[in-house]
Coordinates of C-alpha atoms in Angstrom, one line a residue:
M1 CA 37.5 132.2 -48.8
T2 CA 38.6 133.3 -46.1
R3 CA 41.7 132.1 -47.1
S4 CA 44.2 131.9 -50.6
H5 CA 44.8 128.2 -50.0
A6 CA 41.8 126.9 -50.1
R7 CA 38.0 127.0 -51.4
F8 CA 37.3 123.7 -49.0
A9 CA 38.7 124.6 -45.6
T10 CA 35.6 124.6 -43.1
V11 CA 32.4 125.2 -45.2
M12 CA 29.9 123.1 -43.2
A13 CA 31.4 126.2 -40.5
L14 CA 28.1 127.5 -42.6
T15 CA 25.8 125.3 -40.5
L16 CA 25.6 127.1 -36.8
T17 CA 23.0 125.5 -35.6
T18 CA 20.2 126.4 -33.4
A19 CA 20.1 130.1 -31.0
T20 CA 17.7 132.6 -30.7
A21 CA 14.7 135.3 -31.2
L22 CA 15.7 138.7 -31.5
S23 CA 14.1 141.7 -30.2
A24 CA 13.3 144.7 -31.0
C25 CA 13.3 147.9 -31.8
Q26 CA 14.3 149.6 -35.9
E27 CA 16.3 152.4 -35.0
A28 CA 18.4 151.8 -31.7
S29 CA 21.7 153.0 -29.3
G30 CA 24.1 151.2 -30.9
P31 CA 26.7 148.6 -29.6
T32 CA 27.1 147.8 -26.6
V33 CA 29.1 146.9 -23.5
P34 CA 30.9 143.5 -23.1
R35 CA 29.9 140.7 -20.7
S36 CA 30.1 138.1 -18.8
S37 CA 29.7 135.0 -21.5
S38 CA 28.6 133.5 -18.3
S39 CA 25.3 135.3 -18.0
S40 CA 23.1 134.7 -20.7
A41 CA 20.8 131.8 -18.9
T42 CA 19.4 129.3 -21.3
S43 CA 16.6 126.8 -22.1
S44 CA 17.0 124.1 -25.1
A45 CA 20.1 123.4 -27.0
G46 CA 20.4 126.6 -29.1
T47 CA 17.9 128.5 -27.9
A48 CA 17.9 131.3 -24.9
P49 CA 14.4 132.1 -22.4
G50 CA 13.3 135.5 -24.3
A51 CA 14.6 138.5 -26.6
Q52 CA 16.0 141.5 -24.8
A53 CA 13.9 144.3 -24.3
P54 CA 14.3 146.6 -26.9
A55 CA 17.0 149.3 -26.3
P56 CA 15.5 152.6 -25.7
Q57 CA 15.0 154.3 -30.0
R58 CA 17.4 156.9 -30.3
P59 CA 18.4 159.4 -33.3
M60 CA 22.2 158.9 -35.4
A61 CA 24.5 161.2 -34.6
D62 CA 24.8 164.5 -37.4
L63 CA 26.0 163.2 -39.9
S64 CA 27.0 166.0 -41.4
R65 CA 30.5 165.6 -42.2
Y66 CA 30.3 162.5 -43.7
V67 CA 27.9 163.2 -45.9
G68 CA 29.9 165.4 -46.9
Q69 CA 33.3 164.5 -47.6
Q70 CA 34.9 164.7 -50.5
V71 CA 34.9 161.5 -52.9
S72 CA 37.4 160.8 -55.9
W73 CA 36.9 157.5 -57.9
S74 CA 39.2 155.7 -59.5
E75 CA 40.6 151.8 -61.0
D76 CA 43.0 152.5 -58.7
T77 CA 41.5 152.3 -55.9
C78 CA 40.2 149.5 -56.3
P79 CA 41.8 146.2 -54.5
S80 CA 44.2 144.3 -56.3
S81 CA 41.3 141.3 -55.6
M82 CA 38.6 142.6 -58.5
R83 CA 41.7 143.3 -60.9
V84 CA 41.0 140.6 -63.0
V85 CA 36.6 141.5 -62.4
T86 CA 38.0 145.4 -63.3
A87 CA 39.4 144.8 -66.1
L88 CA 36.8 143.9 -68.3
S89 CA 35.3 146.9 -68.5
D90 CA 36.6 151.0 -68.0
K91 CA 33.2 151.4 -66.0
T92 CA 34.3 150.2 -63.2
T93 CA 36.2 152.3 -60.2
C94 CA 36.2 152.0 -56.5
A95 CA 36.6 155.1 -53.8
R96 CA 36.9 154.4 -49.8
I97 CA 34.9 156.3 -47.9
T98 CA 35.3 157.4 -44.3
A99 CA 32.2 156.3 -41.7
P100 CA 32.0 156.3 -37.8
K101 CA 31.8 153.5 -36.5
D102 CA 29.8 154.9 -34.1
Y103 CA 26.5 156.0 -36.1
F104 CA 25.2 157.3 -32.1
D105 CA 28.6 158.4 -31.0
P106 CA 30.7 158.7 -33.7
G107 CA 33.5 160.7 -31.0
K108 CA 34.1 156.2 -31.0
G109 CA 36.8 157.0 -34.4
D110 CA 36.0 156.0 -37.9
I111 CA 36.4 153.2 -40.2
T112 CA 37.1 153.5 -43.9
L113 CA 34.4 151.7 -46.8
M114 CA 35.3 150.2 -49.9
V115 CA 33.2 151.4 -52.6
A116 CA 33.3 150.0 -56.0
R117 CA 30.9 151.4 -59.2
T118 CA 30.5 150.8 -62.0
K119 CA 28.7 152.8 -64.2
S120 CA 26.2 153.0 -66.0
D121 CA 25.8 155.3 -69.8
N122 CA 22.2 155.3 -69.1
P123 CA 21.3 158.9 -67.8
D124 CA 18.7 158.6 -65.8
A125 CA 20.3 155.3 -64.7
R126 CA 18.8 154.4 -60.9
V127 CA 21.1 153.3 -58.6
L128 CA 21.5 149.3 -57.8
F129 CA 23.1 148.5 -54.0
T130 CA 24.0 144.9 -54.3
N131 CA 25.5 142.3 -51.4
P132 CA 26.4 138.5 -52.0
G133 CA 25.6 137.7 -48.6
G134 CA 28.5 135.4 -46.2
P135 CA 27.1 137.6 -44.0
G136 CA 31.1 138.7 -44.0
A137 CA 32.3 138.8 -47.9
P138 CA 33.7 141.3 -49.8
A139 CA 30.6 143.2 -51.9
A140 CA 32.9 145.6 -54.2
R141 CA 33.8 143.0 -56.5
F142 CA 31.3 141.0 -56.4
S143 CA 29.1 144.5 -58.0
A144 CA 31.2 144.0 -60.9
V145 CA 30.7 141.0 -61.5
V146 CA 26.3 141.1 -61.7
A147 CA 27.1 144.3 -64.1
K148 CA 29.0 142.0 -65.6
L149 CA 26.7 139.0 -65.9
S150 CA 23.7 141.1 -66.6
P151 CA 21.5 143.8 -68.1
L152 CA 21.8 145.8 -65.1
A153 CA 24.2 148.4 -66.0
Q154 CA 22.3 149.1 -69.2
T155 CA 20.1 151.3 -66.4
H156 CA 21.8 150.7 -63.0
D157 CA 25.6 152.6 -61.7
V158 CA 26.5 149.5 -60.5
I159 CA 27.3 149.8 -56.0
G160 CA 29.2 147.6 -53.7
V161 CA 30.2 147.8 -50.0
D162 CA 33.1 145.7 -48.7
P163 CA 31.0 145.8 -45.6
R164 CA 32.6 147.5 -42.3
G165 CA 35.8 144.1 -41.0
T166 CA 35.8 142.7 -44.5
G167 CA 37.2 143.0 -47.9
D168 CA 39.4 146.3 -47.8
S169 CA 36.9 148.1 -45.5
T170 CA 38.2 148.5 -42.5
S171 CA 38.8 145.3 -41.6
V172 CA 39.1 142.6 -38.6
S173 CA 41.3 138.7 -38.9
C174 CA 41.3 136.5 -35.9
D175 CA 43.0 133.2 -36.5
P176 CA 40.0 130.4 -36.5
P177 CA 40.7 127.8 -34.4
R178 CA 43.0 125.1 -34.9
T179 CA 40.9 121.1 -33.0
G180 CA 42.7 119.0 -34.4
V181 CA 39.7 116.9 -35.7
D182 CA 40.0 114.6 -38.9
D183 CA 36.3 113.5 -38.8
N184 CA 33.5 114.9 -36.5
R185 CA 30.9 111.8 -36.8
N186 CA 33.5 110.3 -34.3
L187 CA 33.9 112.2 -31.9
T188 CA 34.7 110.8 -28.3
P189 CA 33.4 113.3 -25.0
A190 CA 37.8 113.8 -24.7
Q191 CA 37.3 115.3 -28.1
V192 CA 35.0 117.5 -27.7
T193 CA 36.1 118.9 -24.9
T194 CA 39.4 120.2 -26.4
V195 CA 37.6 120.9 -29.7
Q196 CA 35.4 123.7 -27.2
S197 CA 38.3 124.7 -24.8
R198 CA 40.5 126.1 -28.6
V199 CA 36.9 127.3 -29.8
K200 CA 36.7 129.4 -26.5
K201 CA 40.4 130.6 -26.6
S202 CA 39.6 131.8 -30.6
V203 CA 37.3 134.3 -29.1
T204 CA 39.3 135.7 -26.7
D205 CA 42.4 136.2 -28.3
C206 CA 40.3 137.5 -31.7
V207 CA 38.1 140.0 -28.5
A208 CA 41.6 140.7 -27.1
K209 CA 43.4 142.4 -31.0
H210 CA 39.9 143.9 -32.2
G211 CA 37.7 144.5 -29.2
G212 CA 37.1 148.4 -30.2
L213 CA 36.1 147.0 -33.5
L214 CA 34.1 143.3 -32.1
P215 CA 31.2 144.8 -31.4
F216 CA 30.4 147.7 -33.4
L217 CA 30.1 144.8 -36.5
T218 CA 26.5 144.3 -36.8
S219 CA 24.1 144.3 -40.1
D220 CA 21.5 147.0 -38.8
N221 CA 25.6 148.9 -38.7
T222 CA 25.9 147.6 -42.9
A223 CA 22.6 149.3 -43.7
R224 CA 23.0 151.5 -42.2
D225 CA 26.7 152.6 -44.4
H226 CA 24.9 151.7 -47.3
D227 CA 22.7 154.1 -46.2
L228 CA 25.5 156.7 -46.0
V229 CA 26.6 156.2 -49.4
R230 CA 23.5 156.5 -50.3
R231 CA 23.6 159.9 -49.4
I232 CA 27.0 160.9 -51.6
L233 CA 26.3 159.1 -53.8
G234 CA 22.6 161.6 -53.9
A235 CA 20.1 159.0 -54.6
G236 CA 16.5 159.8 -53.0
T237 CA 16.4 155.8 -53.2
V238 CA 18.6 152.8 -54.2
D239 CA 17.4 149.1 -55.7
Y240 CA 18.8 146.2 -54.2
Y241 CA 19.8 142.9 -54.9
G242 CA 20.9 140.9 -52.7
V243 CA 21.8 137.1 -52.0
S244 CA 21.5 134.3 -48.9
A245 CA 22.6 136.3 -46.1
G246 CA 22.1 139.4 -48.5
T247 CA 18.9 139.3 -48.4
W248 CA 19.7 139.4 -43.7
L249 CA 21.6 142.8 -44.9
G250 CA 18.7 143.8 -47.2
S251 CA 15.4 143.4 -45.0
R252 CA 17.0 145.4 -42.2
Y253 CA 17.8 147.9 -45.0
A254 CA 15.1 148.5 -45.9
T255 CA 13.4 148.4 -41.5
L256 CA 15.4 151.2 -40.8
F257 CA 15.0 153.6 -43.8
P258 CA 11.5 152.4 -45.7
K259 CA 11.8 155.5 -47.3
Q260 CA 14.6 154.9 -49.4
V261 CA 13.7 151.5 -50.6
G262 CA 13.2 151.3 -54.6
R263 CA 13.2 147.5 -56.4
F264 CA 14.2 144.8 -54.1
V265 CA 14.6 141.5 -55.8
L266 CA 15.8 138.9 -52.9
D267 CA 18.3 135.5 -53.4
S268 CA 18.4 133.2 -51.6
N269 CA 16.4 133.8 -48.7
T270 CA 17.0 134.0 -45.0
E271 CA 14.4 133.2 -42.8
F272 CA 15.2 137.3 -42.2
T273 CA 12.0 137.7 -40.1
A274 CA 13.3 134.6 -36.9
P275 CA 16.4 134.9 -35.6
F276 CA 18.6 133.7 -37.7
A277 CA 19.4 130.0 -35.7
K278 CA 16.0 130.1 -38.2
T279 CA 18.0 129.9 -41.1
F280 CA 21.1 128.1 -39.9
G281 CA 19.8 125.2 -38.2
N282 CA 17.3 124.0 -41.5
Q283 CA 20.8 123.7 -43.4
P284 CA 21.6 119.9 -42.6
M285 CA 18.4 119.3 -43.9
A286 CA 18.8 121.3 -47.1
F287 CA 21.9 119.9 -47.5
Q288 CA 20.9 115.9 -46.9
R289 CA 17.8 117.1 -49.6
R290 CA 19.8 118.3 -52.4
W291 CA 22.3 114.9 -51.3
D292 CA 19.9 112.6 -51.6
Q293 CA 17.3 113.7 -54.0
Q294 CA 19.4 115.5 -57.3
F295 CA 22.6 114.2 -56.6
L296 CA 22.8 110.9 -55.9
P297 CA 20.7 110.1 -57.9
W298 CA 21.6 112.6 -61.6
A299 CA 25.3 110.3 -60.6
A300 CA 23.7 107.3 -60.9
R301 CA 21.7 108.8 -64.7
H302 CA 25.1 109.2 -65.3
D303 CA 27.7 106.2 -63.4
A304 CA 28.5 105.6 -67.5
T305 CA 31.0 108.8 -67.5
Y306 CA 31.8 109.0 -63.0
G307 CA 31.5 105.1 -62.8
L308 CA 30.2 105.6 -59.3
G309 CA 26.8 102.7 -59.7
T310 CA 23.5 103.5 -60.9
D311 CA 21.1 104.0 -58.2
N312 CA 21.3 106.1 -55.1
R313 CA 22.7 103.3 -52.9
A314 CA 25.5 102.2 -54.9
V315 CA 26.8 106.1 -55.5
N316 CA 26.1 106.9 -51.6
G317 CA 27.7 104.3 -51.6
V318 CA 31.5 105.8 -52.4
Y319 CA 30.9 107.8 -50.8
E320 CA 31.0 105.8 -47.8
K321 CA 33.7 104.0 -48.6
V322 CA 36.1 107.0 -50.1
R323 CA 35.0 108.5 -46.4
K324 CA 36.3 105.1 -45.1
A325 CA 39.7 105.2 -46.8
A326 CA 40.7 108.5 -45.4
G327 CA 39.5 108.2 -41.5
E328 CA 42.1 105.5 -41.8
G329 CA 45.3 106.8 -43.9
R330 CA 44.6 106.1 -47.0
L331 CA 44.0 109.0 -48.9
D332 CA 46.7 111.6 -48.4
V333 CA 45.9 115.4 -47.0
F334 CA 41.9 113.5 -47.7
T335 CA 39.9 113.7 -44.3
P336 CA 36.4 112.2 -43.8
S337 CA 35.3 115.6 -42.2
L338 CA 37.7 117.7 -45.7
I339 CA 35.8 115.3 -48.0
D340 CA 32.3 115.8 -46.8
N341 CA 32.7 119.2 -46.5
V342 CA 34.2 119.5 -50.3
L343 CA 31.2 117.5 -51.1
A344 CA 29.1 119.7 -49.6
S345 CA 30.6 123.0 -51.1
E346 CA 29.6 121.3 -54.2
M347 CA 25.6 121.3 -53.8
Y348 CA 25.7 125.7 -54.2
G349 CA 25.0 124.9 -57.6
D350 CA 24.7 122.5 -60.2
P351 CA 27.7 123.3 -61.7
G352 CA 29.0 121.5 -58.9
F353 CA 27.7 118.1 -59.1
V354 CA 30.0 117.5 -61.8
S355 CA 33.3 118.8 -59.1
A356 CA 31.1 116.2 -57.0
A357 CA 30.9 113.6 -59.2
T358 CA 34.6 113.7 -60.4
L359 CA 36.3 114.2 -57.3
L360 CA 34.0 111.1 -55.9
G361 CA 35.4 108.7 -59.1
L362 CA 38.5 110.2 -58.4
L363 CA 39.5 109.0 -55.2
D364 CA 37.8 105.7 -55.0
K365 CA 39.6 104.8 -57.6
A366 CA 43.1 106.2 -55.6
T367 CA 40.9 103.8 -52.4
D368 CA 41.9 101.0 -54.7
G369 CA 45.3 101.4 -55.3
D370 CA 46.0 104.5 -57.9
P371 CA 47.3 107.2 -57.1
D372 CA 47.7 108.9 -60.6
A373 CA 43.5 109.6 -59.6
L374 CA 44.9 110.4 -56.3
R375 CA 47.3 113.2 -58.0
Q376 CA 45.0 114.2 -59.7
A377 CA 42.4 114.7 -57.1
K378 CA 44.8 116.4 -54.9
R379 CA 45.3 118.7 -58.0
S380 CA 41.9 119.4 -58.0
L381 CA 41.8 121.2 -54.6
M382 CA 44.4 123.7 -55.2
S383 CA 42.6 124.6 -58.2
S384 CA 40.3 125.8 -57.0
G385 CA 41.5 128.8 -55.8
G386 CA 40.7 131.6 -52.6
D387 CA 39.3 135.1 -52.4
G388 CA 42.3 137.4 -53.5
Y389 CA 43.5 138.0 -49.1
T390 CA 45.6 136.1 -47.0
D391 CA 43.9 136.3 -43.6
Y392 CA 40.7 135.5 -41.8
R393 CA 39.1 139.0 -43.1
E394 CA 36.2 137.1 -44.2
S395 CA 35.7 134.4 -41.2
T396 CA 36.1 136.6 -38.4
T397 CA 33.5 139.2 -39.9
F398 CA 30.7 136.6 -39.5
M399 CA 31.6 135.3 -36.8
A400 CA 31.3 139.0 -35.7
V401 CA 28.2 139.6 -37.7
T402 CA 26.4 136.5 -36.3
C403 CA 27.0 136.6 -33.3
N404 CA 26.6 140.6 -32.5
D405 CA 22.9 140.4 -34.4
T406 CA 21.4 137.3 -32.5
P407 CA 21.3 136.4 -29.2
W408 CA 23.2 132.7 -28.6
N409 CA 22.9 129.7 -26.3
K410 CA 25.8 130.3 -24.3
Q411 CA 26.2 126.7 -23.3
P412 CA 28.5 124.8 -25.6
L413 CA 27.4 121.8 -24.8
T414 CA 23.9 121.9 -26.2
Y415 CA 25.7 122.4 -29.3
A416 CA 28.3 118.7 -29.7
A417 CA 24.8 116.7 -28.3
N418 CA 22.3 118.9 -31.2
A419 CA 25.4 117.9 -33.4
F420 CA 25.2 114.1 -32.6
N421 CA 21.2 114.3 -32.9
L422 CA 21.2 116.0 -36.5
G423 CA 24.4 114.3 -37.9
K424 CA 21.9 110.3 -37.7
K425 CA 19.9 112.2 -39.5
Y426 CA 21.6 113.8 -42.3
P427 CA 25.1 112.9 -42.6
L428 CA 26.8 115.0 -45.5
T429 CA 26.6 118.0 -43.1
G430 CA 24.9 117.9 -39.1
Y431 CA 28.0 116.5 -37.8
D432 CA 30.1 119.4 -37.8
V433 CA 27.5 121.6 -36.0
V434 CA 29.4 119.9 -32.9
E435 CA 30.7 124.1 -31.6
N436 CA 29.4 127.2 -31.8
R437 CA 32.1 130.5 -31.5
C438 CA 28.4 131.8 -30.7
A439 CA 28.8 130.4 -27.2
Y440 CA 31.7 132.2 -26.1
W441 CA 31.2 135.6 -27.5
P442 CA 31.7 138.9 -25.0
Y443 CA 28.9 141.1 -26.7
T444 CA 25.4 142.0 -26.7
A445 CA 24.1 144.5 -29.4
P446 CA 20.6 146.0 -30.3
Q447 CA 17.7 144.0 -32.3
T448 CA 16.1 145.0 -34.4
K449 CA 12.8 143.5 -34.9
V450 CA 12.4 142.8 -38.6
D451 CA 8.6 144.7 -40.6
V452 CA 9.1 146.1 -44.1
S453 CA 5.8 146.7 -44.4
K454 CA 6.2 150.5 -44.8
A455 CA 8.2 149.6 -47.9
P456 CA 7.4 149.1 -51.1
P457 CA 7.0 145.2 -52.0
M458 CA 10.3 143.3 -52.6
M459 CA 10.8 140.5 -54.9
M460 CA 11.9 137.2 -53.5
V461 CA 13.9 134.7 -54.9
Q462 CA 14.1 131.0 -54.1
T463 CA 15.1 128.1 -55.2
E464 CA 13.5 124.6 -54.0
L465 CA 16.3 122.5 -53.1
D466 CA 18.5 125.3 -51.9
P467 CA 21.1 123.9 -49.5
A468 CA 21.7 127.0 -47.5
T469 CA 18.5 129.1 -47.3
S470 CA 15.9 126.4 -47.6
Y471 CA 12.9 126.7 -49.1
E472 CA 11.0 126.7 -46.0
N473 CA 13.1 129.7 -44.1
A474 CA 12.3 132.3 -47.1
M475 CA 8.6 130.6 -47.3
S476 CA 8.2 131.0 -43.4
A477 CA 10.3 135.0 -43.8
H478 CA 8.1 135.6 -47.2
R479 CA 4.0 134.9 -44.3
A480 CA 5.7 136.9 -42.4
S481 CA 6.3 139.8 -44.8
P482 CA 2.5 139.3 -46.3
S483 CA 4.2 142.8 -49.1
T484 CA 6.8 140.7 -51.0
R485 CA 5.9 138.6 -53.4
M486 CA 7.5 135.2 -53.6
L487 CA 9.4 133.9 -56.8
V488 CA 10.1 129.9 -56.4
V489 CA 11.6 127.5 -58.1
D490 CA 10.6 124.4 -59.0
N491 CA 12.8 121.5 -58.4
Q492 CA 15.7 123.9 -58.9
G493 CA 18.6 124.1 -56.0
D494 CA 21.0 126.5 -57.0
H495 CA 22.2 129.0 -54.3
G496 CA 21.9 132.2 -56.2
A497 CA 19.3 131.8 -58.6
V498 CA 19.5 135.5 -61.1
V499 CA 22.7 137.1 -61.6
G500 CA 24.5 134.3 -63.6
S501 CA 21.6 131.8 -64.3
K502 CA 20.7 129.7 -67.0
N503 CA 17.2 130.2 -67.2
A504 CA 15.2 132.7 -68.4
C505 CA 11.9 132.3 -66.9
V506 CA 13.2 133.9 -63.4
T507 CA 16.2 136.3 -64.9
T508 CA 13.4 137.8 -67.4
A509 CA 11.3 138.1 -64.0
A510 CA 13.9 139.6 -62.0
Y511 CA 15.7 142.4 -63.9
D512 CA 11.8 143.1 -65.3
F513 CA 11.8 144.1 -61.8
L514 CA 14.6 145.8 -61.4
T515 CA 15.3 147.4 -64.6
K516 CA 11.4 148.3 -65.8
G517 CA 9.5 148.3 -61.9
K518 CA 6.8 145.6 -63.4
L519 CA 6.4 143.1 -60.7
I520 CA 5.8 140.4 -60.1
A521 CA 1.7 140.8 -59.6
Q522 CA 1.0 137.7 -57.4
D523 CA 4.1 134.7 -55.9
S524 CA 4.4 133.1 -59.0
V525 CA 6.4 129.9 -60.6
C526 CA 9.4 129.8 -63.1
P527 CA 10.1 125.5 -63.4
A528 CA 14.1 124.4 -62.9
V529 CA 16.4 123.7 -66.5
P530 CA 17.8 120.6 -66.8
L531 CA 21.2 119.6 -64.7
P532 CA 24.6 119.6 -66.4
D533 CA 24.0 116.5 -68.9
D534 CA 20.6 116.1 -68.6
S535 CA 17.9 116.1 -71.1
Q536 CA 15.6 117.1 -68.9
V537 CA 13.6 118.3 -65.6
F538 CA 13.5 114.9 -62.9
E539 CA 10.9 115.9 -60.3
V540 CA 11.6 116.9 -56.6
G541 CA 8.9 116.2 -54.4
S542 CA 5.6 117.8 -54.2
K543 CA 4.9 120.5 -56.8
A544 CA 5.5 123.8 -56.1
Q545 CA 1.8 125.6 -56.2
G546 CA 1.2 129.0 -57.9
P547 CA 0.8 130.7 -61.8
Q548 CA 3.9 129.5 -63.8
L549 CA 5.7 131.8 -65.7
P550 CA 6.5 132.4 -69.4
T551 CA 10.2 130.2 -69.5
A552 CA 11.1 132.9 -72.7
D553 CA 13.4 134.8 -71.8
G554 CA 12.7 139.0 -72.4
Y555 CA 16.6 139.3 -72.5
A556 CA 18.3 139.1 -76.0
R557 CA 21.3 138.0 -74.0
Q558 CA 23.7 140.0 -74.8
K559 CA 27.4 137.0 -73.8
P560 CA 31.0 139.0 -73.3
N561 CA 33.0 139.4 -76.0
L562 CA 35.8 136.8 -74.4
A563 CA 37.3 134.0 -74.0
Q564 CA 35.6 131.0 -72.2
Q565 CA 37.8 130.8 -69.1
V566 CA 37.3 134.7 -68.8
I567 CA 33.7 133.7 -68.4
D568 CA 34.4 131.3 -66.4
L569 CA 36.6 132.7 -63.7
L570 CA 33.5 136.2 -63.1
L571 CA 30.8 132.7 -63.2
R572 CA 33.4 131.0 -60.3
I573 CA 33.6 134.7 -58.5
L574 CA 30.2 134.8 -57.9
A575 CA 29.6 131.5 -56.9
E576 CA 32.6 132.0 -53.9
A577 CA 30.5 135.6 -53.2
T578 CA 27.1 134.1 -52.5
R579 CA 28.2 130.7 -49.9
P580 CA 27.9 132.4 -46.3
Q581 CA 31.7 131.7 -45.2
R582 CA 33.1 131.5 -41.4

């Protein structure tokens, strides 16, 4: 996350609620003129009355001085946050590249992009861009992890560009609002007012601090940054692996630069053909589904290990018990909202089930008066690590990009009303969408109507029970993009289904496309692999329809010859990188 001390801090800021429609054109004008936050009327809890009028199309400025810049690649240039990764390979180097803040008016000044490259030994190597999502997660270190945990470095120079605003590119960092709320389930009207006032002030303070750059932090500009790097590298086309909000970015690159698209794999998909709000609005449902239909039954099956009960109701009862104790101040640093956030965070990947069950067991014992269990639970929070940055650059970039890319409802009370309604149905995370900083955002950005039809066919990969980017959203984007091919992973819920996965059916299909150009012939299905400590896969919901791909591993698993703790570290970096931030 964006804080060195907490993965558990406001994870559920991911669950931004409903908002509005994107509109218009492909190569639109640059950002934006400030506007009053009260100038946009709204029609419902999160939907503006209509899309913006298309901005007039105009070409980008002459970029020859940027394309012709001298670039020096060095391991010493790589940020400290990725030194553990680069130490594993002498093929990963980094460079700082200058880009215009405004691609239509470079006279407004320049920014710096941090670019990492893991060079292939293959003389015919292709170029692969990578992005872990967020929006706002750094991509430089992610690219090195992708190169290490996959066969892609055998066929590609693997590239990661830290998005403008975050990582070691020119960054912005604003303090988050200090709401003073420990439990979003039981907010009084006075508390809601206080929360909204503090959120509004945090946005105002951020604009005063970084107003010269914030309106230029858009997905379109990040896509343009990637194409500038492509041109500097001398690549005619690029391949791409993007996860989560990286699918949002990839679809925009394919819209803006269709002739430069090679082999694109979009993993764990946003509904990139619709407003951001469609994806974020479904998160409370998707997180609750993962919790109710997979985690609770799994924990009940392993009662002998975790002692949480032998059925769903019993396990959920332990959660409610410790949550209540936290609200009474009996669990030290643990508050109800913190417990919700930690448990929701662990739903991103199957290994998180073990962490979630272990934490619940410790807190259950602590509730019954066991001080050792409470100490262990607190240590588990501190051991989750951080992102290497001591400020809020990731969460600030998340805010800027989501608010700039999508016109949002400007009626703050609608978010609170929506949260109370969602919370009743989806209590794990539904109550956490009570505020939205985009309600106070003073900028408006040109909107891009995503259309990937002019690009070559792309591959989408989606697990059925993904909590952060729901199956429903992914399928909507797929239906709106007929040229894409969809690979559904039945009965699986990992957010991030390819790199680092133990599912050979998925990895073989994705790597066949990226390394050999062999795209699945039609929409297809891969079966899940068992959850931790399970010996079989348990059916959840309806059976995914479509031809099933082979489950044999098409690639010899060349695990790095390293200690297991290093492999675990890489997987943790990968998991953290693909979690959307705010």
